[in-house]
Coordinates of C-alpha atoms and ligand atoms in Angstrom, one line a residue:
Chain A
M17 CA 0.0 0.0 0.0
N18 CA 2.1 2.9 -1.3
D19 CA -0.9 5.0 -2.1
R20 CA -0.5 8.1 0.0
S21 CA -3.5 10.0 -1.6
I22 CA -6.1 11.3 0.8
Y23 CA -9.6 10.6 -0.4
P24 CA -12.5 12.8 0.5
L25 CA -14.4 9.8 1.8
S26 CA -16.7 10.0 4.8
Q27 CA -17.9 7.0 6.9
P28 CA -21.4 6.6 8.4
V29 CA -21.6 7.4 12.1
K30 CA -24.3 8.5 14.5
G31 CA -24.0 12.1 15.4
A32 CA -22.4 13.3 12.1
G33 CA -24.0 16.6 12.9
G34 CA -22.8 16.5 16.5
K35 CA -24.6 15.7 19.7
T36 CA -27.9 17.0 18.3
G37 CA -29.8 16.4 21.5
S38 CA -28.3 19.7 22.7
W39 CA -30.5 21.5 20.0
R40 CA -33.7 20.6 21.9
T41 CA -35.9 23.2 23.5
A42 CA -38.6 20.7 24.3
K43 CA -38.3 17.0 25.1
P44 CA -40.7 14.2 24.0
V45 CA -41.8 12.1 26.9
I46 CA -43.7 8.9 26.2
D47 CA -46.4 7.3 28.3
L48 CA -46.1 3.6 27.4
E49 CA -49.5 2.9 29.1
K50 CA -51.2 4.9 26.5
C51 CA -49.1 3.6 23.6
S52 CA -50.9 1.2 21.2
G53 CA -47.7 0.2 19.4
C54 CA -48.8 1.6 16.0
L55 CA -45.2 2.7 15.3
L56 CA -46.1 5.9 13.5
C57 CA -43.7 7.9 15.8
W58 CA -40.9 5.5 14.8
L59 CA -41.6 5.9 11.1
F60 CA -42.1 9.7 11.2
C61 CA -39.1 10.7 13.5
P62 CA -36.6 12.4 11.2
E63 CA -33.7 11.3 13.4
G64 CA -34.8 7.6 13.6
C65 CA -34.1 7.9 17.3
I66 CA -37.2 6.1 18.6
G67 CA -36.7 2.4 19.2
K68 CA -38.9 0.1 17.0
N69 CA -39.3 -2.5 19.7
D70 CA -39.6 -0.5 22.9
R71 CA -40.3 3.1 21.7
S72 CA -37.3 4.3 23.8
I73 CA -36.1 7.7 22.7
D74 CA -32.4 8.4 22.2
Y75 CA -32.1 11.8 23.9
A76 CA -28.5 12.2 22.8
Y77 CA -29.7 12.9 19.3
C78 CA -33.4 13.7 19.5
K79 CA -33.7 17.3 18.3
G80 CA -37.1 18.0 19.9
C81 CA -38.9 18.7 16.6
G82 CA -42.2 17.5 18.2
I83 CA -43.4 15.5 15.2
C84 CA -43.8 12.3 17.2
G85 CA -46.0 14.1 19.7
A86 CA -48.1 15.8 17.0
E87 CA -48.6 12.5 15.1
C88 CA -49.2 10.1 17.9
P89 CA -52.9 9.0 17.5
K90 CA -53.1 8.0 21.2
K91 CA -51.6 11.3 22.5
A92 CA -49.0 9.1 24.3
I93 CA -46.2 11.6 23.7
V94 CA -46.1 15.0 25.3
M95 CA -43.4 17.7 24.7
V96 CA -42.0 19.0 27.9
K97 CA -40.0 22.2 28.0
E98 CA -36.3 21.7 28.6
E99 CA -34.9 23.4 31.6
Q100 CA -31.9 25.8 31.1
R101 CA -28.8 23.8 30.3
Chain B
M9 CA -49.1 -4.9 -2.5
S10 CA -50.2 -3.9 1.0
I11 CA -47.6 -2.5 3.3
S12 CA -47.6 -3.0 7.1
I13 CA -45.5 -0.6 9.2
K14 CA -44.7 -3.3 11.7
D15 CA -43.1 -5.4 8.9
L16 CA -40.7 -2.6 7.8
P17 CA -37.1 -3.3 8.4
D18 CA -35.1 -1.6 11.3
F19 CA -32.4 -0.7 8.7
E20 CA -31.8 3.1 8.4
Y21 CA -30.5 5.2 5.6
V22 CA -30.3 8.2 7.9
L23 CA -28.5 7.8 11.2
P24 CA -29.5 9.7 14.3
G25 CA -27.8 13.1 14.7
S26 CA -27.6 14.3 11.1
A27 CA -26.9 17.9 10.4
A28 CA -30.4 18.5 9.0
C29 CA -32.8 20.9 10.8
A30 CA -35.0 19.4 13.5
G31 CA -38.1 18.0 11.7
C32 CA -36.6 17.9 8.3
P33 CA -38.9 16.4 5.6
S34 CA -35.9 15.2 3.5
A35 CA -34.7 13.1 6.4
I36 CA -38.2 11.6 7.0
A37 CA -38.6 10.8 3.3
L38 CA -35.2 9.2 3.0
R39 CA -35.8 7.0 6.0
M40 CA -39.0 5.8 4.4
V41 CA -37.3 5.2 1.0
G42 CA -34.5 3.2 2.8
K43 CA -37.1 0.9 4.3
A44 CA -38.5 0.3 0.8
L45 CA -35.2 -0.1 -1.2
G46 CA -33.0 -1.8 1.5
E47 CA -29.2 -1.9 1.8
N48 CA -28.3 -2.8 -1.7
A49 CA -28.4 0.7 -3.1
I50 CA -26.2 3.6 -4.2
M51 CA -27.4 7.2 -3.8
L52 CA -26.3 10.2 -5.8
M53 CA -27.0 13.7 -4.6
T54 CA -26.9 17.1 -6.1
P55 CA -26.2 20.2 -3.9
S56 CA -29.0 20.6 -1.5
C57 CA -30.1 20.4 2.1
A58 CA -29.7 16.6 1.9
V59 CA -26.0 17.2 1.1
A60 CA -25.6 19.7 3.9
S61 CA -27.2 17.2 6.3
I62 CA -24.4 14.7 5.8
G63 CA -22.2 16.6 8.3
P64 CA -18.5 17.6 8.1
L65 CA -15.9 15.2 6.6
P66 CA -15.0 12.5 7.6
K67 CA -18.5 11.8 9.0
S68 CA -21.6 10.9 7.1
C69 CA -25.2 10.6 8.4
Y70 CA -26.1 8.2 5.5
S71 CA -25.4 4.5 5.9
I72 CA -25.2 3.6 2.2
P73 CA -22.6 4.7 -0.5
V74 CA -23.3 8.3 -1.6
L75 CA -21.8 10.3 -4.4
N76 CA -22.1 14.0 -4.4
V77 CA -22.4 15.2 -8.0
C78 CA -22.9 18.6 -9.6
F79 CA -26.4 19.9 -10.4
A80 CA -26.2 19.5 -14.2
S81 CA -24.9 15.9 -14.1
A82 CA -27.6 14.1 -12.0
G83 CA -29.0 12.4 -15.1
A84 CA -25.7 11.6 -16.7
S85 CA -24.0 10.4 -13.5
A86 CA -26.7 8.0 -12.4
A87 CA -27.0 6.8 -16.0
G88 CA -23.3 6.2 -16.2
L89 CA -23.2 4.4 -12.9
A90 CA -26.1 2.1 -14.0
M91 CA -24.4 1.4 -17.4
A92 CA -21.0 0.7 -15.7
L93 CA -22.7 -1.8 -13.4
D94 CA -24.5 -3.5 -16.3
A95 CA -21.1 -3.9 -18.1
L96 CA -19.5 -5.4 -15.0
Y97 CA -22.3 -7.9 -14.6
E98 CA -22.2 -8.8 -18.3
K99 CA -18.4 -9.5 -18.0
G100 CA -19.0 -11.6 -14.9
R101 CA -16.9 -9.2 -12.8
L102 CA -19.9 -8.7 -10.5
T103 CA -22.5 -11.3 -9.4
G104 CA -25.7 -11.2 -7.3
E105 CA -28.4 -8.6 -7.4
K106 CA -27.6 -5.3 -9.0
P107 CA -27.8 -2.4 -6.5
T108 CA -30.6 0.1 -7.0
I109 CA -29.1 3.3 -8.3
F110 CA -31.0 6.5 -7.3
N111 CA -30.7 10.2 -7.3
W112 CA -31.8 12.2 -4.3
A113 CA -32.3 15.7 -5.5
G114 CA -34.2 18.8 -4.5
D115 CA -36.8 20.7 -6.6
G116 CA -34.2 23.2 -7.6
G117 CA -31.9 20.4 -8.8
T118 CA -34.8 18.7 -10.6
Y119 CA -37.2 21.3 -11.9
D120 CA -34.6 23.9 -12.9
I121 CA -30.8 23.3 -12.8
G122 CA -30.6 19.6 -13.5
F123 CA -33.6 19.3 -15.8
Q124 CA -32.0 18.8 -19.2
G125 CA -29.8 15.9 -17.9
I126 CA -32.7 14.2 -16.2
S127 CA -34.9 14.7 -19.2
A128 CA -32.2 13.1 -21.4
A129 CA -31.8 10.1 -19.1
A130 CA -35.6 9.6 -19.1
E131 CA -35.7 9.7 -22.9
R132 CA -32.9 7.1 -23.0
N133 CA -34.7 5.1 -20.4
D134 CA -31.6 4.7 -18.3
D135 CA -32.0 2.3 -15.3
F136 CA -32.3 4.3 -12.1
I137 CA -34.8 6.1 -9.9
H138 CA -34.8 9.9 -9.8
F139 CA -36.3 11.1 -6.5
C140 CA -37.2 14.7 -6.2
Y141 CA -37.9 15.8 -2.6
N142 CA -39.9 18.9 -3.3
N143 CA -39.7 21.6 -0.6
E144 CA -40.8 24.2 -3.1
A145 CA -37.6 26.4 -2.9
Y146 CA -33.9 26.5 -2.9
S147 CA -33.8 25.8 0.9
N148 CA -30.1 25.2 1.4
T149 CA -29.0 28.5 0.1
G150 CA -31.6 30.5 2.0
M151 CA -35.0 29.9 0.5
Q152 CA -34.9 31.4 -3.0
R153 CA -37.8 30.7 -5.3
S154 CA -37.6 27.7 -7.6
G155 CA -39.7 26.5 -10.5
A156 CA -41.6 24.5 -7.9
T157 CA -42.5 27.4 -5.7
P158 CA -46.3 27.9 -5.9
I159 CA -47.8 31.2 -7.0
Y160 CA -48.2 33.8 -4.2
A161 CA -45.7 32.1 -1.8
A162 CA -43.1 34.5 -0.4
T163 CA -39.4 33.5 -0.6
T164 CA -36.3 35.6 -0.2
T165 CA -36.4 36.4 -3.9
T166 CA -40.1 36.8 -4.1
P167 CA -40.7 38.9 -0.9
L168 CA -44.2 40.0 -2.1
G169 CA -45.2 36.5 -3.2
K170 CA -44.4 34.7 -6.4
E171 CA -46.1 36.1 -9.4
V172 CA -46.2 33.0 -11.7
H173 CA -47.3 29.4 -11.4
R174 CA -45.1 26.5 -10.6
K175 CA -44.2 24.0 -13.3
N176 CA -46.0 20.6 -13.3
L177 CA -42.8 18.5 -13.4
P178 CA -44.3 15.1 -12.6
L179 CA -46.5 15.6 -15.6
L180 CA -43.6 16.5 -17.8
M181 CA -41.8 13.4 -16.7
L182 CA -44.9 11.4 -17.4
E183 CA -44.9 12.6 -21.0
H184 CA -41.4 11.2 -21.4
R185 CA -43.3 7.9 -21.5
V186 CA -41.0 6.3 -19.0
P187 CA -41.8 3.0 -17.2
Y188 CA -42.9 4.6 -13.9
V189 CA -43.8 8.0 -12.5
A190 CA -45.3 8.7 -9.1
T191 CA -46.0 11.5 -6.7
A192 CA -46.0 10.8 -2.9
S193 CA -46.5 12.4 0.5
L194 CA -44.9 12.0 3.9
A195 CA -48.3 11.8 5.4
Y196 CA -49.2 8.7 3.4
P197 CA -46.2 6.5 4.2
T198 CA -47.6 3.1 3.1
D199 CA -48.5 4.6 -0.3
L200 CA -45.0 6.1 -0.5
I201 CA -43.3 2.9 0.4
R202 CA -45.4 0.8 -1.9
K203 CA -44.5 3.2 -4.8
V204 CA -40.8 3.0 -4.1
K205 CA -40.9 -0.8 -3.9
K206 CA -42.7 -0.9 -7.2
A207 CA -40.1 1.4 -8.8
K208 CA -37.3 -0.8 -7.4
D209 CA -38.6 -3.8 -9.4
I210 CA -39.0 -2.1 -12.7
R211 CA -36.1 -1.8 -15.1
G212 CA -35.6 1.6 -16.8
F213 CA -36.2 5.2 -15.8
K214 CA -38.4 5.8 -12.8
Y215 CA -39.4 9.2 -11.4
I216 CA -40.8 9.7 -7.9
E217 CA -41.5 13.1 -6.4
I218 CA -42.1 13.5 -2.7
H219 CA -43.8 16.6 -1.4
A220 CA -41.6 17.9 1.5
P221 CA -43.0 20.8 3.5
C222 CA -40.0 22.6 5.0
Y223 CA -40.9 24.5 8.2
T224 CA -37.8 26.6 8.1
G225 CA -38.6 28.1 4.7
W226 CA -42.4 27.9 4.8
K227 CA -42.5 29.2 8.4
F228 CA -44.6 26.9 10.4
P229 CA -43.8 25.0 13.6
S230 CA -41.3 22.0 13.1
S231 CA -43.8 19.6 14.7
D232 CA -46.2 20.2 11.8
T233 CA -44.1 18.8 9.0
V234 CA -46.3 15.7 8.5
K235 CA -49.5 17.6 9.2
M236 CA -48.7 20.1 6.5
S237 CA -48.0 17.3 4.1
R238 CA -51.4 15.8 4.9
L239 CA -53.2 19.2 4.5
A240 CA -51.5 19.7 1.1
V241 CA -53.1 16.4 -0.1
Q242 CA -56.4 17.0 1.6
T243 CA -56.8 20.5 0.1
G244 CA -55.8 19.2 -3.3
S245 CA -52.7 21.4 -3.3
W246 CA -50.6 18.2 -3.8
L247 CA -52.0 15.4 -5.9
L248 CA -51.2 11.7 -5.4
W249 CA -51.0 9.6 -8.5
E250 CA -48.8 7.0 -10.3
A251 CA -48.4 5.9 -13.8
E252 CA -46.9 2.8 -15.4
F253 CA -45.9 3.4 -19.0
G254 CA -48.0 6.5 -19.2
K255 CA -51.2 5.0 -17.8
V256 CA -52.2 7.2 -14.9
V257 CA -54.1 6.1 -11.8
L258 CA -55.1 8.6 -9.1
N259 CA -54.5 7.4 -5.6
S260 CA -56.6 7.9 -2.5
P261 CA -57.5 10.5 -1.3
T262 CA -56.8 12.4 -4.5
S263 CA -59.0 10.0 -6.4
L264 CA -61.9 10.7 -4.0
L265 CA -61.4 14.5 -4.4
A266 CA -61.4 14.2 -8.2
A267 CA -64.6 12.1 -8.1
E268 CA -66.1 14.6 -5.7
K269 CA -66.8 11.8 -3.2
I270 CA -65.1 13.9 -0.5
K271 CA -64.8 17.7 -0.1
P272 CA -61.3 19.3 -0.1
A273 CA -60.2 20.6 3.3
P274 CA -60.5 24.4 3.5
L275 CA -57.5 25.9 1.7
E276 CA -57.1 28.5 4.5
E277 CA -56.3 25.7 6.9
Y278 CA -53.3 24.9 4.8
I279 CA -51.9 28.2 3.7
G280 CA -53.1 30.1 6.8
K281 CA -50.6 28.1 8.9
Q282 CA -47.6 29.1 6.7
G283 CA -45.7 32.3 7.2
R284 CA -44.8 32.4 3.5
Y285 CA -48.4 33.3 2.8
A286 CA -48.8 35.7 5.8
H287 CA -48.8 38.7 3.4
L288 CA -52.2 37.4 2.1
A289 CA -53.9 37.6 5.4
D290 CA -54.2 41.4 5.4
S291 CA -54.2 41.9 1.7
P292 CA -57.3 43.7 0.3
Q293 CA -57.3 41.1 -2.5
K294 CA -57.3 38.1 0.0
E295 CA -60.7 36.7 -1.1
E296 CA -59.9 37.1 -4.8
I297 CA -56.6 35.3 -4.4
L298 CA -58.0 32.5 -2.4
A299 CA -60.7 32.0 -5.0
A300 CA -58.1 32.0 -7.7
M301 CA -56.1 29.4 -5.8
E302 CA -59.1 27.2 -5.3
K303 CA -60.0 27.5 -9.0
E304 CA -56.4 26.4 -9.9
I305 CA -56.8 23.3 -7.6
R306 CA -60.1 22.3 -9.4
R307 CA -58.4 22.8 -12.8
E308 CA -55.5 20.5 -11.8
L309 CA -57.8 17.9 -10.4
K310 CA -60.0 17.9 -13.5
F311 CA -56.9 17.8 -15.7
M312 CA -55.3 14.8 -14.0
A313 CA -58.7 13.0 -13.8
A314 CA -59.1 13.4 -17.5
R315 CA -55.5 12.4 -18.1
A316 CA -56.2 9.2 -16.1
E317 CA -59.0 8.4 -18.7
L318 CA -56.4 8.2 -21.5
Ligands
LIG427 C1 -24.4 25.1 -10.5 C2 -24.6 25.5 -9.1 N1 -25.4 26.6 -8.8 C3 -25.7 27.0 -7.6 C4 -25.2 26.2 -6.5 C5 -25.6 26.7 -5.1 N2 -26.6 25.8 -4.5 C6 -26.2 24.9 -3.6 S1 -27.5 24.1 -2.9 C7 -28.6 25.0 -3.7 C8 -30.1 24.9 -3.5 C9 -30.7 23.7 -4.1 O1 -32.1 23.7 -4.0 P1 -32.9 22.3 -4.1 O2 -32.3 21.5 -5.2 O3 -34.3 22.7 -4.1 O4 -32.5 21.6 -2.7 P2 -32.8 22.1 -1.2 O5 -31.7 23.0 -0.9 O6 -34.1 22.9 -1.3 O7 -32.9 20.9 -0.4 C10 -27.9 25.9 -4.6 C11 -28.6 26.9 -5.4 C12 -24.4 25.1 -6.8 N3 -23.9 24.3 -5.8 N4 -24.1 24.8 -8.1
LIG428 S1 -47.3 7.0 17.7 FE1 -48.0 6.9 19.9 S2 -49.3 5.0 20.0 FE2 -48.1 4.9 18.1 S3 -46.3 3.7 18.7 FE3 -45.8 5.9 18.9 S4 -46.2 6.4 21.1 FE4 -47.2 4.5 20.6
LIG429 S1 -39.1 15.1 19.0 FE1 -38.5 14.8 16.8 S2 -36.4 14.0 16.9 FE2 -37.2 13.8 18.9 S3 -38.1 11.7 19.0 FE3 -39.8 13.1 18.5 S4 -39.8 13.0 16.2 FE4 -37.8 12.2 16.9
LIG430 S1 -34.2 24.0 5.4 FE1 -35.9 22.6 5.3 S2 -35.3 20.9 3.8 FE2 -33.5 22.1 4.5 S3 -32.6 20.9 6.2 FE3 -34.0 22.5 7.1 S4 -36.0 21.5 7.2 FE4 -34.7 20.2 5.9
LIG431 MG1 -35.7 22.6 -2.6

């Protein structure tokens, strides 16, 4: 391997845009008692940060857009204002 | 083909923590497309929000191979890649299933800057899918108007509202007589995924346009991205249809609107929620303009319903 060229090649990683959870001004909180498991939140989340099996939310990357809360047919997700960081 | 959300794969095209705005429609659409196409795919992108979302080198938010190409070459680059792969398979240098080649381009890249190359690829019937995620402006560079911006919408280059109509690009692509053309909406995910799966299995040129309401540019709350997509369809502002070899079928609920089996949602519910139309709210011509917009919707519905009769 004598090739010393540097290629402009990126590799896939979580957090390519940084720890985007710090962008949040409101945090989705899910009440699993109300959840019917329809998976619409999982499908609509732009970050793909809601677990398909357990609906756990990855707060390290959730940007707090609120789409999951707005689309949940069971109103099982509420957006709670983030305290000052 | 019926699609069940529960059966969709866990596999993601867009990894958490991309550089896209919170609530970005391109990210939602691309996640859905990934669940339809699967891992064996190569994506080409023209300059856009979807490229800016990748994040800084050496990181990428996309899990599949991505090539960033210039605006004018989307048609030629995807066509070249598809032909090169065909040649390698023919020579036996590659075996197994050919990857799906697809362009992921914005409306600026599709309607305006890249159009000639895409049109040429369609005419040659090159083997790839061209996706246009249509956020109705040049979002990445600060919301300048594009050929897809609807009349009256304010952008940074049409601060008083656009004065001319948008192009009907899905219709132009349809009249290239390609194997498959479809329109889709984020708010109708199973319809969207079904269309992408269909396109995957057809050889030749496929065009799919996904309506992508962008809250940053259209000025509505980020939580309403999907809601705005739904209202666009329910008001008749965005029509859902598909066509195999030029034979058009309207999809629900557009088909029901066209047959007058359901009433369109009030247009004010859709545009009233978008800051880009705020200048209409206190315009003395408000009623006149709303009536003109509704008339245009009826014209388009009638036009596509008649086109479906052909
Ligand atoms: C030939 C050329 N002209 C202009 C630009 C600047 N530019 C980069 S992204 C962009 C906007 C593209 O708009 P669209 O395709 O709709 O994608 P969006 O940003 O809306 O996602 C422009 C004009 C460029 N990169 N190349
Ligand atoms: S959208 Fe609501 S009901 Fe459906 S899976 Fe998510 S939390 Fe549960
Ligand atoms: S708030 Fe947005 S980013 Fe966070 S989990 Fe909900 S849909 Fe995903
Ligand atoms: S400006 Fe719109 S399309 Fe671009 S990243 Fe932000 S939400 Fe997505
Ligand atoms: Mg655009």
